[in-house]
Amino acid sequence: MSTTKTYFFKSFLILFLAAFFFIGIKEVLPKKLFSDQETGTINVLIDSMLIDAINADKDLIVDGAIDSLPTEANDSAEISNREEPVATAAGPGFIFMEDGYDHYSGLQYLSAFYEKLFQLETNKKGKVRIAYYGDSMTDGDFIVQDFRANFQDKFGGQGVGFVSITSESASARSSVVHQFSDNWKMQSYLNVKNPIRPFAVNGHVFFANDSTKSTWVKYQAGKSKNTAQLNNPILFYGSAANQNGLISYQIKSDTIAKRLTPNKILNTLQLAPNNLQALRIGFKKAKSIPIYGLNFDNGKGVHVDNFSQRVNSGIPISKFDIPLMNAFQQKLGYDLIVLHYGTNVLKYGTLDFSWYDKSMTKTVERLHKCFPGAAILVISTADKATKYETAMKTDSAVVPLTRAQKSYAMKTKSAYVDLYKLMGGNGSMTKWVEQDPPLANKDYTHFNFRGSKKIGGMLFQELDRGYEKYKLLRKQAMPTTPNATPEKSQSDSLSSNQQTANGQ
């Protein structure tokens, strides 16, 4: 009996001490509990330029948890204290659109891009190319493959576009089957400040420096209707003193060997005039020759290159070498550069993203020098849910980051899509994760394949709505009668179009 009482009092004492300890430690636990670990990441990568930008503004970092969540009232108060600049841009004889801060889209800056789409759709002339830069959201061609498919379904075009030599997400990509030997030397703009040779348009440079083992890369066409062939494969490589580099590949029963001539800042080598189902390329004696990647497209319609990089904030793009990018622009001819970032910027405990606004403003300004004539589209961060107390809610940094992204879009005359609002705004990521079937992963950050397909379609629809409006205004701007003077018809159309743009 006494033994039973002893056990009872010991158990009671343990429970009492545990409760006391929990109450005591609860006061010092943060209210914001979540893991910043990326899912599916094998290689440890660090965006060195993001770290540098943050360290330059350490006084902006909030230490510890954030107690308050953003509200619509706070958003309205913050916006009302800002200036509300109005941006305009001319189309061929008309004003396309006007918008201020509250509902800024910047689609007016896509006039040249829309005009090329118009010529492609109506006259079947020319081609349109888009470079889509992103982080882990677009890893494995997620979002981009559906964005690409929508454009190619409407405007034509076949091919997966530019593909790197190696890729950390190759195994997760279905739009092209991508394999490579493990002895490639790769340098990335993410964490190398002074590369051996300038980074390519994909932010990487590759070297086949292994003289003891075979260095190779292999591509196989995907299964979707617009990427079911490797269209017109062309190898891109840079300059070097080495004139002995060779490549070999097989087409049907024929083995073909070609010499690399790295005499220019950017060199191309067409491997086949026709379409292939698979292509394996071996590299010999190619040491020190920078190899950039291969392009696959049929030369007409719309082509979209996916340049995703995990852990990327977007700032590393400012490392691009302008002369080399100018050479890529001459070869590939980009009409639109998409910047889809934010996931990795949310991690660093700050609600003031003025440092990011400043850094990305400089980045976009450099892109204009790298790709003259190309329009810029900024896509904001998506919603991200974080655990506050016991509930998953929109992370307190999401809305402030979208404001910074809108700010640098406006300052650099770029188009802007608020993906956070597009997917439903406050609390939307939680809904996407918890609906049946789910559209996002349990990390409450990344979309699954269903969600990625939906986002790719939504982004296309945003641009396509702008395009349809552009066509309407373009039609209204044209003279309606043979006797109408250009001055009168343009004046009339300007008045009419300004009313249309302002919703009158």
Short mmCIF file of C-alpha atoms in Angstrom, two decimals:
data_model
loop_
_atom_site.label_atom_id
_atom_site.label_comp_id
_atom_site.label_asym_id
_atom_site.label_seq_id
_atom_site.Cartn_x
_atom_site.Cartn_y
_atom_site.Cartn_z
CA MET A 1 0.00 0.00 0.00
CA SER A 2 2.80 2.38 0.91
CA THR A 3 4.56 1.53 -2.34
CA THR A 4 1.41 2.48 -4.29
CA LYS A 5 1.22 5.81 -2.52
CA THR A 6 4.90 6.48 -3.27
CA TYR A 7 4.34 5.85 -7.00
CA PHE A 8 1.24 8.05 -6.92
CA PHE A 9 3.05 10.99 -5.33
CA LYS A 10 6.04 10.57 -7.69
CA SER A 11 3.74 10.58 -10.71
CA PHE A 12 1.88 13.61 -9.41
CA LEU A 13 5.17 15.44 -8.78
CA ILE A 14 6.38 14.69 -12.33
CA LEU A 15 3.14 15.98 -13.86
CA PHE A 16 3.27 19.10 -11.67
CA LEU A 17 6.88 19.87 -12.65
CA ALA A 18 6.13 19.24 -16.35
CA ALA A 19 3.17 21.62 -16.26
CA PHE A 20 5.22 24.25 -14.45
CA PHE A 21 8.05 23.89 -16.98
CA PHE A 22 5.68 24.18 -19.94
CA ILE A 23 4.00 27.33 -18.55
CA GLY A 24 7.37 28.87 -17.89
CA ILE A 25 8.91 28.11 -21.29
CA LYS A 26 5.76 29.08 -23.21
CA GLU A 27 6.47 32.73 -22.40
CA VAL A 28 9.76 32.65 -24.29
CA LEU A 29 8.64 30.52 -27.25
CA PRO A 30 8.06 32.48 -30.50
CA LYS A 31 4.53 32.71 -31.79
CA LYS A 32 5.74 32.02 -35.31
CA LEU A 33 6.73 28.39 -35.70
CA PHE A 34 7.72 26.97 -39.08
CA SER A 35 10.54 25.29 -40.94
CA ASP A 36 12.42 27.11 -43.68
CA GLN A 37 13.74 23.88 -45.14
CA GLU A 38 13.18 23.47 -48.87
CA THR A 39 11.56 20.19 -49.86
CA GLY A 40 13.36 17.99 -52.34
CA THR A 41 16.62 19.98 -52.27
CA ILE A 42 19.72 17.81 -52.45
CA ASN A 43 22.46 20.35 -53.07
CA VAL A 44 23.05 23.06 -50.50
CA LEU A 45 22.97 26.39 -52.31
CA ILE A 46 23.13 29.92 -50.95
CA ASP A 47 22.13 33.09 -52.77
CA SER A 48 25.29 35.03 -51.87
CA MET A 49 24.02 38.31 -53.31
CA LEU A 50 20.84 38.10 -51.24
CA ILE A 51 22.98 37.66 -48.12
CA ASP A 52 25.11 40.65 -49.13
CA ALA A 53 22.00 42.79 -49.68
CA ILE A 54 20.59 41.84 -46.29
CA ASN A 55 23.91 42.45 -44.51
CA ALA A 56 24.03 45.91 -46.06
CA ASP A 57 20.73 46.71 -44.32
CA LYS A 58 20.96 44.75 -41.07
CA ASP A 59 19.06 47.45 -39.21
CA LEU A 60 15.99 46.52 -41.28
CA ILE A 61 15.85 42.95 -40.00
CA VAL A 62 13.27 42.26 -37.34
CA ASP A 63 14.69 40.14 -34.53
CA GLY A 64 12.36 37.38 -33.44
CA ALA A 65 8.70 36.80 -34.15
CA ILE A 66 6.24 39.15 -35.76
CA ASP A 67 3.10 39.49 -33.65
CA SER A 68 0.77 41.17 -36.11
CA LEU A 69 -0.52 39.94 -39.43
CA PRO A 70 -1.08 42.32 -42.38
CA THR A 71 -4.65 43.52 -42.80
CA GLU A 72 -6.55 45.20 -45.58
CA ALA A 73 -6.87 48.29 -43.39
CA ASN A 74 -3.10 48.46 -42.96
CA ASP A 75 -2.64 48.01 -46.70
CA SER A 76 -5.03 50.89 -47.45
CA ALA A 77 -3.35 53.20 -44.95
CA GLU A 78 0.08 52.40 -46.35
CA ILE A 79 -1.01 52.94 -49.94
CA SER A 80 -2.75 56.23 -49.17
CA ASN A 81 0.57 57.65 -47.95
CA ARG A 82 2.28 56.87 -51.23
CA GLU A 83 2.44 58.91 -54.38
CA GLU A 84 0.27 57.46 -57.11
CA PRO A 85 2.17 57.87 -60.37
CA VAL A 86 0.34 57.23 -63.61
CA ALA A 87 2.20 55.29 -66.27
CA THR A 88 1.36 55.42 -69.96
CA ALA A 89 2.86 53.96 -73.09
CA ALA A 90 1.95 54.32 -76.73
CA GLY A 91 0.96 51.57 -79.08
CA PRO A 92 0.99 52.04 -82.87
CA GLY A 93 -1.13 55.20 -82.96
CA PHE A 94 -2.95 54.96 -79.63
CA ILE A 95 -2.60 55.00 -75.86
CA PHE A 96 -2.86 51.41 -74.69
CA MET A 97 -3.51 51.87 -70.99
CA GLU A 98 -3.16 54.11 -67.97
CA ASP A 99 -2.99 52.93 -64.38
CA GLY A 100 -1.88 54.21 -61.00
CA TYR A 101 -0.56 52.52 -57.89
CA ASP A 102 -3.72 50.89 -56.56
CA HIS A 103 -4.42 48.70 -59.58
CA TYR A 104 -1.06 48.80 -61.29
CA SER A 105 -0.53 46.17 -63.99
CA GLY A 106 1.97 47.92 -66.26
CA LEU A 107 0.57 46.04 -69.25
CA GLN A 108 1.08 49.21 -71.27
CA TYR A 109 4.78 48.36 -71.28
CA LEU A 110 4.01 45.16 -73.16
CA SER A 111 2.80 47.01 -76.26
CA ALA A 112 5.74 45.89 -78.43
CA PHE A 113 5.35 42.31 -77.16
CA TYR A 114 1.62 42.37 -77.89
CA GLU A 115 2.23 43.81 -81.35
CA LYS A 116 4.50 40.87 -82.17
CA LEU A 117 1.83 38.47 -80.95
CA PHE A 118 -0.68 40.30 -83.14
CA GLN A 119 1.51 39.96 -86.24
CA LEU A 120 2.07 36.31 -85.39
CA GLU A 121 -1.62 35.60 -84.95
CA THR A 122 -2.97 37.58 -87.90
CA ASN A 123 -0.21 37.39 -90.50
CA LYS A 124 1.62 34.24 -89.34
CA LYS A 125 4.81 36.29 -89.42
CA GLY A 126 7.74 36.31 -87.08
CA LYS A 127 8.22 34.51 -83.79
CA VAL A 128 8.06 35.45 -80.12
CA ARG A 129 10.45 34.35 -77.38
CA ILE A 130 10.07 34.56 -73.59
CA ALA A 131 12.72 33.98 -70.93
CA TYR A 132 11.11 32.87 -67.67
CA TYR A 133 13.41 33.32 -64.65
CA GLY A 134 12.27 31.83 -61.37
CA ASP A 135 13.16 30.00 -58.17
CA SER A 136 11.98 26.65 -56.78
CA MET A 137 8.40 27.55 -57.75
CA THR A 138 9.33 26.80 -61.38
CA ASP A 139 11.68 23.91 -60.58
CA GLY A 140 11.20 20.94 -62.91
CA ASP A 141 9.44 23.22 -65.42
CA PHE A 142 6.44 23.48 -63.07
CA ILE A 143 4.19 26.44 -63.96
CA VAL A 144 6.36 27.30 -66.98
CA GLN A 145 5.48 24.16 -68.96
CA ASP A 146 1.79 25.05 -68.70
CA PHE A 147 2.46 28.74 -69.35
CA ARG A 148 4.37 27.64 -72.47
CA ALA A 149 1.68 25.19 -73.57
CA ASN A 150 -1.03 27.85 -73.39
CA PHE A 151 0.95 30.25 -75.57
CA GLN A 152 1.85 27.56 -78.11
CA ASP A 153 -1.72 26.29 -78.28
CA LYS A 154 -2.96 29.77 -79.19
CA PHE A 155 -0.11 31.19 -81.28
CA GLY A 156 1.73 28.12 -82.52
CA GLY A 157 5.27 27.01 -81.88
CA GLN A 158 6.92 23.75 -80.90
CA GLY A 159 9.90 22.94 -78.74
CA VAL A 160 10.94 23.06 -75.10
CA GLY A 161 13.38 25.94 -75.68
CA PHE A 162 16.81 26.42 -74.14
CA VAL A 163 17.97 23.62 -71.82
CA SER A 164 21.12 23.64 -69.68
CA ILE A 165 23.87 21.02 -69.74
CA THR A 166 23.16 19.84 -66.21
CA SER A 167 20.26 20.60 -63.89
CA GLU A 168 19.45 19.84 -60.26
CA SER A 169 15.80 19.36 -61.24
CA ALA A 170 16.37 17.15 -64.30
CA SER A 171 14.81 14.10 -62.68
CA ALA A 172 11.64 16.05 -61.86
CA ARG A 173 11.13 17.46 -65.35
CA SER A 174 8.71 15.84 -67.80
CA SER A 175 8.81 18.36 -70.65
CA VAL A 176 12.23 16.95 -71.60
CA VAL A 177 14.06 13.88 -70.32
CA HIS A 178 17.50 15.14 -69.32
CA GLN A 179 20.53 13.05 -68.31
CA PHE A 180 24.23 13.84 -68.05
CA SER A 181 27.55 12.45 -66.83
CA ASP A 182 28.63 13.30 -63.29
CA ASN A 183 31.99 14.83 -64.24
CA TRP A 184 30.84 18.19 -65.58
CA LYS A 185 32.33 21.23 -63.86
CA MET A 186 29.55 23.76 -63.27
CA GLN A 187 29.63 27.32 -62.00
CA SER A 188 26.45 29.18 -61.03
CA TYR A 189 25.67 32.86 -60.65
CA LEU A 190 24.01 31.92 -57.38
CA ASN A 191 27.22 31.47 -55.43
CA VAL A 192 30.21 32.19 -57.69
CA LYS A 193 31.21 35.85 -57.91
CA ASN A 194 34.06 35.53 -60.43
CA PRO A 195 33.39 32.71 -62.91
CA ILE A 196 36.09 31.29 -65.18
CA ARG A 197 33.98 32.48 -68.11
CA PRO A 198 30.83 34.67 -68.05
CA PHE A 199 27.56 33.01 -67.11
CA ALA A 200 25.21 32.13 -69.93
CA VAL A 201 21.61 33.27 -70.26
CA ASN A 202 20.67 30.44 -67.88
CA GLY A 203 22.99 31.76 -65.14
CA HIS A 204 25.45 28.86 -65.48
CA VAL A 205 28.62 27.91 -67.31
CA PHE A 206 29.79 24.31 -67.82
CA PHE A 207 33.17 22.76 -68.60
CA ALA A 208 34.07 19.27 -69.89
CA ASN A 209 37.48 19.31 -68.21
CA ASP A 210 37.75 15.59 -67.37
CA SER A 211 40.30 13.98 -69.71
CA THR A 212 40.09 10.51 -68.11
CA LYS A 213 36.36 9.80 -68.45
CA SER A 214 33.73 10.50 -71.07
CA THR A 215 31.74 13.71 -70.55
CA TRP A 216 28.29 13.65 -72.09
CA VAL A 217 24.74 15.00 -72.01
CA LYS A 218 21.57 13.37 -73.27
CA TYR A 219 18.13 14.76 -74.08
CA GLN A 220 14.93 12.95 -74.97
CA ALA A 221 11.69 14.58 -76.11
CA GLY A 222 8.80 14.91 -73.68
CA LYS A 223 5.29 13.58 -74.18
CA SER A 224 3.16 16.72 -74.53
CA LYS A 225 2.07 17.60 -78.05
CA ASN A 226 4.25 20.71 -78.35
CA THR A 227 7.42 19.16 -76.89
CA ALA A 228 7.15 15.68 -78.41
CA GLN A 229 10.25 16.29 -80.54
CA LEU A 230 13.69 17.82 -80.07
CA ASN A 231 13.23 20.55 -82.64
CA ASN A 232 16.25 21.82 -84.57
CA PRO A 233 18.93 21.17 -81.88
CA ILE A 234 21.59 23.89 -81.64
CA LEU A 235 24.56 23.85 -79.24
CA PHE A 236 25.62 27.15 -77.61
CA TYR A 237 29.21 27.63 -76.35
CA GLY A 238 31.64 30.42 -75.59
CA SER A 239 35.14 31.57 -76.44
CA ALA A 240 38.43 29.84 -75.57
CA ALA A 241 41.97 29.41 -76.88
CA ASN A 242 41.46 25.67 -77.21
CA GLN A 243 40.86 24.81 -80.87
CA ASN A 244 40.92 21.03 -80.43
CA GLY A 245 37.48 20.47 -78.89
CA LEU A 246 35.28 17.83 -80.51
CA ILE A 247 31.75 16.61 -80.09
CA SER A 248 30.19 13.41 -81.37
CA TYR A 249 26.57 12.30 -81.56
CA GLN A 250 24.47 9.76 -83.38
CA ILE A 251 21.54 10.24 -85.74
CA LYS A 252 19.91 6.91 -86.56
CA SER A 253 22.80 4.66 -87.58
CA ASP A 254 25.23 7.48 -88.39
CA THR A 255 27.83 8.75 -85.90
CA ILE A 256 28.68 12.38 -86.54
CA ALA A 257 31.76 14.20 -85.26
CA LYS A 258 32.14 17.97 -85.36
CA ARG A 259 34.86 20.34 -84.21
CA LEU A 260 34.16 23.22 -81.84
CA THR A 261 35.42 26.62 -83.04
CA PRO A 262 35.30 28.86 -79.94
CA ASN A 263 36.41 32.04 -81.69
CA LYS A 264 33.53 34.38 -80.77
CA ILE A 265 32.07 35.48 -77.47
CA LEU A 266 29.10 33.23 -78.34
CA ASN A 267 29.21 30.38 -80.84
CA THR A 268 26.48 28.07 -82.13
CA LEU A 269 26.58 24.71 -83.81
CA GLN A 270 23.53 23.21 -85.47
CA LEU A 271 23.46 19.48 -84.82
CA ALA A 272 20.56 18.45 -87.03
CA PRO A 273 18.30 20.26 -89.50
CA ASN A 274 15.42 17.99 -88.58
CA ASN A 275 13.61 16.99 -85.43
CA LEU A 276 14.89 14.18 -83.22
CA GLN A 277 13.42 11.99 -80.52
CA ALA A 278 16.66 11.68 -78.56
CA LEU A 279 20.16 13.14 -78.67
CA ARG A 280 23.32 12.12 -76.81
CA ILE A 281 26.39 14.32 -77.21
CA GLY A 282 29.91 13.35 -76.14
CA PHE A 283 32.62 15.97 -75.58
CA LYS A 284 36.34 15.32 -76.16
CA LYS A 285 39.41 17.53 -75.74
CA ALA A 286 37.03 20.38 -74.87
CA LYS A 287 38.85 21.50 -71.73
CA SER A 288 38.43 25.24 -70.93
CA ILE A 289 35.70 25.72 -73.57
CA PRO A 290 32.60 27.17 -71.85
CA ILE A 291 29.55 25.08 -72.79
CA TYR A 292 26.20 26.79 -72.20
CA GLY A 293 23.37 24.52 -73.34
CA LEU A 294 21.16 23.51 -76.24
CA ASN A 295 18.15 25.13 -77.80
CA PHE A 296 15.20 23.21 -79.22
CA ASP A 297 12.53 25.09 -81.20
CA ASN A 298 10.89 24.94 -84.63
CA GLY A 299 11.66 28.58 -85.46
CA LYS A 300 8.10 29.88 -85.48
CA GLY A 301 5.34 30.65 -83.01
CA VAL A 302 6.07 31.24 -79.32
CA HIS A 303 8.97 29.76 -77.38
CA VAL A 304 9.46 29.92 -73.62
CA ASP A 305 12.77 29.13 -71.91
CA ASN A 306 12.65 28.06 -68.27
CA PHE A 307 15.62 29.39 -66.30
CA SER A 308 14.69 28.22 -62.81
CA GLN A 309 17.17 28.08 -59.95
CA ARG A 310 16.40 26.95 -56.43
CA VAL A 311 17.14 29.38 -53.57
CA ASN A 312 17.38 32.29 -56.04
CA SER A 313 16.17 35.76 -55.02
CA GLY A 314 16.56 37.22 -58.51
CA ILE A 315 19.41 39.51 -57.48
CA PRO A 316 22.14 37.25 -58.99
CA ILE A 317 20.85 38.13 -62.47
CA SER A 318 22.68 41.43 -61.99
CA LYS A 319 25.90 39.43 -62.55
CA PHE A 320 25.08 38.94 -66.22
CA ASP A 321 27.82 40.03 -68.61
CA ILE A 322 26.24 42.62 -70.91
CA PRO A 323 28.25 41.85 -74.11
CA LEU A 324 27.55 38.11 -73.80
CA MET A 325 23.85 38.72 -73.11
CA ASN A 326 23.71 41.04 -76.12
CA ALA A 327 25.09 38.16 -78.18
CA PHE A 328 22.41 35.83 -76.80
CA GLN A 329 19.79 38.45 -77.60
CA GLN A 330 20.99 38.59 -81.20
CA LYS A 331 20.79 34.81 -81.50
CA LEU A 332 17.56 34.11 -79.60
CA GLY A 333 15.70 37.44 -79.71
CA TYR A 334 13.81 37.71 -76.42
CA ASP A 335 10.65 39.80 -76.48
CA LEU A 336 9.68 39.33 -72.83
CA ILE A 337 11.69 38.61 -69.67
CA VAL A 338 9.64 37.18 -66.78
CA LEU A 339 10.93 37.54 -63.21
CA HIS A 340 9.10 35.20 -60.84
CA TYR A 341 10.73 35.43 -57.41
CA GLY A 342 9.93 35.92 -53.75
CA THR A 343 9.81 32.49 -52.11
CA ASN A 344 13.37 32.74 -50.82
CA VAL A 345 13.15 36.42 -49.88
CA LEU A 346 10.45 35.72 -47.29
CA LYS A 347 12.76 33.70 -45.04
CA TYR A 348 14.89 36.35 -43.45
CA GLY A 349 12.68 37.87 -40.74
CA THR A 350 12.05 41.33 -42.13
CA LEU A 351 8.96 43.34 -43.00
CA ASP A 352 10.91 46.15 -44.67
CA PHE A 353 11.95 45.11 -48.16
CA SER A 354 13.33 48.45 -49.31
CA TRP A 355 16.74 46.77 -49.67
CA TYR A 356 15.20 44.23 -52.05
CA ASP A 357 13.36 46.97 -53.95
CA LYS A 358 16.67 48.79 -54.43
CA SER A 359 18.62 45.67 -55.46
CA MET A 360 16.00 44.46 -57.92
CA THR A 361 15.62 47.91 -59.45
CA LYS A 362 19.31 47.76 -60.35
CA THR A 363 18.87 44.19 -61.57
CA VAL A 364 16.03 45.10 -63.95
CA GLU A 365 17.96 48.13 -65.21
CA ARG A 366 20.82 45.79 -66.07
CA LEU A 367 18.44 43.42 -67.84
CA HIS A 368 17.35 46.27 -70.12
CA LYS A 369 21.01 46.66 -71.13
CA CYS A 370 21.46 42.91 -71.53
CA PHE A 371 18.34 42.35 -73.65
CA PRO A 372 17.59 45.59 -75.49
CA GLY A 373 14.03 45.74 -76.77
CA ALA A 374 12.69 43.09 -74.39
CA ALA A 375 9.83 43.96 -72.04
CA ILE A 376 9.96 42.94 -68.37
CA LEU A 377 7.17 41.23 -66.42
CA VAL A 378 7.45 41.01 -62.62
CA ILE A 379 5.39 38.28 -60.96
CA SER A 380 5.02 38.74 -57.22
CA THR A 381 5.48 36.14 -54.55
CA ALA A 382 2.61 33.73 -54.07
CA ASP A 383 0.89 33.43 -50.72
CA LYS A 384 2.80 31.49 -48.08
CA ALA A 385 1.25 30.19 -44.87
CA THR A 386 3.02 30.13 -41.51
CA LYS A 387 1.87 28.74 -38.18
CA TYR A 388 0.82 31.47 -35.73
CA GLU A 389 -0.30 30.06 -32.39
CA THR A 390 -2.23 27.01 -33.61
CA ALA A 391 -3.45 28.20 -37.03
CA MET A 392 -1.85 28.41 -40.47
CA LYS A 393 -2.16 32.00 -41.71
CA THR A 394 -0.64 34.19 -44.40
CA ASP A 395 2.94 34.96 -43.45
CA SER A 396 3.32 38.53 -42.22
CA ALA A 397 6.07 39.22 -44.78
CA VAL A 398 4.04 38.35 -47.89
CA VAL A 399 2.14 41.62 -48.40
CA PRO A 400 5.15 43.89 -47.67
CA LEU A 401 7.19 41.91 -50.20
CA THR A 402 4.50 42.26 -52.89
CA ARG A 403 4.57 46.04 -52.31
CA ALA A 404 8.33 46.10 -52.87
CA GLN A 405 7.93 44.03 -56.03
CA LYS A 406 5.25 46.36 -57.34
CA SER A 407 7.49 49.31 -56.49
CA TYR A 408 10.47 48.17 -58.56
CA ALA A 409 8.15 47.10 -61.38
CA MET A 410 6.76 50.63 -61.57
CA LYS A 411 10.15 52.32 -61.28
CA THR A 412 11.59 50.21 -64.10
CA LYS A 413 8.53 50.46 -66.38
CA SER A 414 7.79 46.76 -66.07
CA ALA A 415 4.49 44.90 -66.20
CA TYR A 416 3.31 43.42 -62.90
CA VAL A 417 1.11 40.52 -61.82
CA ASP A 418 0.20 40.22 -58.14
CA LEU A 419 0.18 36.44 -57.81
CA TYR A 420 -0.76 36.69 -54.13
CA LYS A 421 -4.04 38.42 -55.02
CA LEU A 422 -4.53 36.34 -58.14
CA MET A 423 -4.61 33.11 -56.14
CA GLY A 424 -7.08 34.58 -53.60
CA GLY A 425 -5.16 36.88 -51.25
CA ASN A 426 -5.11 36.48 -47.48
CA GLY A 427 -5.29 32.82 -46.40
CA SER A 428 -5.35 31.46 -49.95
CA MET A 429 -2.35 29.13 -49.60
CA THR A 430 -4.02 27.36 -46.68
CA LYS A 431 -7.11 26.84 -48.83
CA TRP A 432 -5.02 25.53 -51.72
CA VAL A 433 -3.27 23.04 -49.45
CA GLU A 434 -6.36 21.83 -47.59
CA GLN A 435 -8.86 21.55 -50.44
CA ASP A 436 -9.62 18.17 -52.02
CA PRO A 437 -7.75 17.45 -54.17
CA PRO A 438 -4.97 19.74 -52.86
CA LEU A 439 -3.29 22.29 -55.15
CA ALA A 440 -0.20 22.87 -52.99
CA ASN A 441 2.19 20.91 -50.80
CA LYS A 442 2.17 20.55 -47.03
CA ASP A 443 5.05 23.03 -46.75
CA TYR A 444 2.37 25.68 -47.42
CA THR A 445 4.76 27.30 -49.91
CA HIS A 446 5.03 25.30 -53.14
CA PHE A 447 2.34 24.25 -55.57
CA ASN A 448 1.95 20.63 -56.59
CA PHE A 449 1.48 19.62 -60.23
CA ARG A 450 -2.25 20.48 -60.15
CA GLY A 451 -1.64 23.87 -58.59
CA SER A 452 1.27 24.58 -60.95
CA LYS A 453 -0.94 23.83 -63.95
CA LYS A 454 -3.59 26.19 -62.59
CA ILE A 455 -1.06 28.96 -61.88
CA GLY A 456 0.49 28.58 -65.35
CA GLY A 457 -2.97 28.97 -66.87
CA MET A 458 -3.86 31.95 -64.67
CA LEU A 459 -0.66 33.79 -65.59
CA PHE A 460 -1.28 33.18 -69.28
CA GLN A 461 -4.86 34.41 -68.92
CA GLU A 462 -3.65 37.64 -67.29
CA LEU A 463 -1.36 38.36 -70.22
CA ASP A 464 -3.94 37.21 -72.74
CA ARG A 465 -6.59 39.55 -71.31
CA GLY A 466 -4.16 42.39 -71.83
CA TYR A 467 -3.51 41.18 -75.35
CA GLU A 468 -7.20 41.04 -76.23
CA LYS A 469 -7.64 44.56 -74.89
CA TYR A 470 -4.63 45.66 -76.93
CA LYS A 471 -6.21 44.23 -80.08
CA LEU A 472 -9.49 46.05 -79.36
CA LEU A 473 -7.78 49.39 -78.85
CA ARG A 474 -5.59 48.80 -81.88
CA LYS A 475 -8.67 48.19 -84.02
CA GLN A 476 -10.39 51.30 -82.68
CA ALA A 477 -7.29 53.35 -83.48
CA MET A 478 -7.34 52.47 -87.18
CA PRO A 479 -9.05 54.91 -89.64
CA THR A 480 -12.68 53.90 -90.20
CA THR A 481 -13.26 55.63 -93.57
CA PRO A 482 -11.05 56.16 -96.63
CA ASN A 483 -11.45 59.99 -96.36
CA ALA A 484 -10.54 60.21 -92.69
CA THR A 485 -7.31 62.07 -92.10
CA PRO A 486 -4.67 60.32 -89.98
CA GLU A 487 -4.64 63.22 -87.53
CA LYS A 488 -8.41 63.17 -87.02
CA SER A 489 -8.74 59.38 -86.72
CA GLN A 490 -5.83 59.21 -84.29
CA SER A 491 -7.22 62.08 -82.19
CA ASP A 492 -10.64 60.46 -82.06
CA SER A 493 -9.18 57.09 -81.17
CA LEU A 494 -7.00 58.57 -78.42
CA SER A 495 -10.06 60.09 -76.77
CA SER A 496 -12.05 56.88 -77.14
CA ASN A 497 -9.20 54.68 -75.95
CA GLN A 498 -8.45 56.80 -72.91
CA GLN A 499 -12.10 56.41 -71.90
CA THR A 500 -11.87 52.67 -72.45
CA ALA A 501 -8.64 52.41 -70.47
CA ASN A 502 -10.19 54.33 -67.60
CA GLY A 503 -13.27 52.09 -67.62
CA GLN A 504 -15.70 54.76 -68.93
#
